[in-house]
Amino acid sequence: MNPSDPFQTLYQKSVRKGSSNPEATKEYSERSPLQKKYKSGENLLNPYFTFRGRTLSRIAFGCYRVGLESPEHKKALELSFQEGFNVVDTSSNYGNGESESLLGRVLGEKIDRGELKREDVFIVTKSGYIQGRNLQIVSELEKKNQEFPEITYYQEGCYHCIHPAFLEDQLTRSLKRLGLETVDVFLLHNPEYFLMDREKHNVPETNAKEEYYKRIKNAFLFLEQKRKEGKIQFYGISSNTFPENLEKYTATSLLKVLEIAKEVQTELGLEESGFAVVQFPANLLESGFLDRKFEGKSLIDIIEANQLLPLVNRPLNAISSQGSIFRLSYDPNESQDENLKNIKNRLNEVYSWEEEFLKLLPAGSYKYTFRTVTEPYLDQFQNQDHLSQFLERTVIPIMQQLIAQIETIAGGQKQTEYIDRLNDALPLLERYVHFHNIQNSHLLYEKIVKFYPQYNGWNLSGTALHLLHSSLKEGVVLLGMRKENYVRDAEGSFAGPLTTIQEKDWKQFEV
């Protein structure tokens, strides 16, 4: 064991050989519950499509915010394989390496039990960020004057690099955490951080772009070597800026990237380029991927024409034109106003109980209460993620101090009573935020049904996913299925045939 390696405990004990292949993925899909529930027909969507001969699920288990120590995340991942989802998207920096490690653990257990073969699944991972444990490694190397070349020092705690020396290090660590000999796809993760940094430092755009694409080409040359060694099958880029207008400083041009891939293929004398996958954000409020602004073509047109695999991220967490994060979740069958009223009444009961309960503490001995740190902000949360961040960073640290004070003065029994009541209140906060933000969701839902009446009666998340399936035709939507019910909800997006997409309609969905 190398005690100086901060990832040591995340590496798998054994390495699984092989990679996805056409025969195994086809057999896996044919025996899956997904295929049995949604056999391709007039009123249903086949949950699978083929890419380079491989049969892939239209929805992938997205591992952003998935952690090794969460039993809930592990159960959800296991269920996704059990149901028939056979694409998983992770990254070296998700969960500070724990996301890859959890995936490796679940894969290994299922393979050992004979429930899954390595060849059944299509694994995507990414590299580029230097944060957390990777930042520790980089800092130690810099102290020894052994730093990786071409690091972009974007901001404190977040650096970036796609130099071959760094990618070699990261791919090696990813394969160890995954416990795999080969990963199906390896992506450069948001390389536009280089452009963001250069723009911040007022570097002329022409100079920055020239260096940017030079670095991408060097990365591609390296990744072709890794293909030759059998460590990856395909490679690509995950960039938030693929859908942006090319006049924007930070935009990544897929057309230019394709030129680079062709140059690499020619220089190395390859029959086929390994550049095959592009990942980008797309959802009902961020429809730039449908705009025909790239020499008269849309991003999807270019992807389809070049037989690339599109991976769509953030399908349900949309960023509006005003910069607000909008959760695409709404059930038209729920009574929103009545629910909101009932939840507020229950919260008021908790607040009143707390006021009476805290009389056991000396007057003036505490500054904040659960009520004072939550009630004033109830109507300001944009979505559940916004609330979660507020709870983690503000509410919980303050409550921990108050809980410790209660134990000191009133004892463990009273402390437990207070904690139990807070645990009852937290789900109420989540439900309050959900129903408070329903109005915008309702307006968006009404607009969608106006243009696409076939979605009348569907919930908003299922509608959003199905519209993405329809826009991609053959592609994968990455969904954060961190809970078992999220896995089952995702299946509902296959309950209808592909919709003919009208790009102009999506411009009306802004809220």
Short mmCIF file of C-alpha atoms in Angstrom, two decimals, residues 353 356-362 365-366 401-419:
data_model
loop_
_atom_site.label_atom_id
_atom_site.label_comp_id
_atom_site.label_asym_id
_atom_site.label_seq_id
_atom_site.Cartn_x
_atom_site.Cartn_y
_atom_site.Cartn_z
CA TRP A 353 -43.08 23.55 19.53
CA GLU A 356 -41.69 26.31 23.84
CA PHE A 357 -39.04 23.58 23.99
CA LEU A 358 -36.06 25.99 24.01
CA LYS A 359 -37.32 27.62 27.21
CA LEU A 360 -35.24 24.94 28.94
CA LEU A 361 -32.14 26.92 27.91
CA PRO A 362 -31.14 30.14 29.75
CA SER A 365 -27.78 31.83 25.70
CA TYR A 366 -28.41 31.17 22.01
CA GLN A 401 -24.13 24.07 18.01
CA LEU A 402 -27.62 24.37 19.47
CA ILE A 403 -27.93 20.58 19.83
CA ALA A 404 -24.62 20.43 21.73
CA GLN A 405 -25.85 23.19 24.05
CA ILE A 406 -29.10 21.31 24.74
CA GLU A 407 -27.14 18.16 25.67
CA THR A 408 -24.86 20.11 28.02
CA ILE A 409 -27.70 21.83 29.86
CA ALA A 410 -30.64 19.41 29.60
CA GLY A 411 -29.05 16.01 28.92
CA GLY A 412 -29.10 13.38 26.19
CA GLN A 413 -32.81 12.61 26.36
CA LYS A 414 -33.83 16.20 25.61
CA GLN A 415 -31.16 16.39 22.92
CA THR A 416 -32.63 13.28 21.21
CA GLU A 417 -36.14 14.75 21.44
CA TYR A 418 -34.99 17.92 19.67
CA ILE A 419 -33.07 16.00 16.98
#
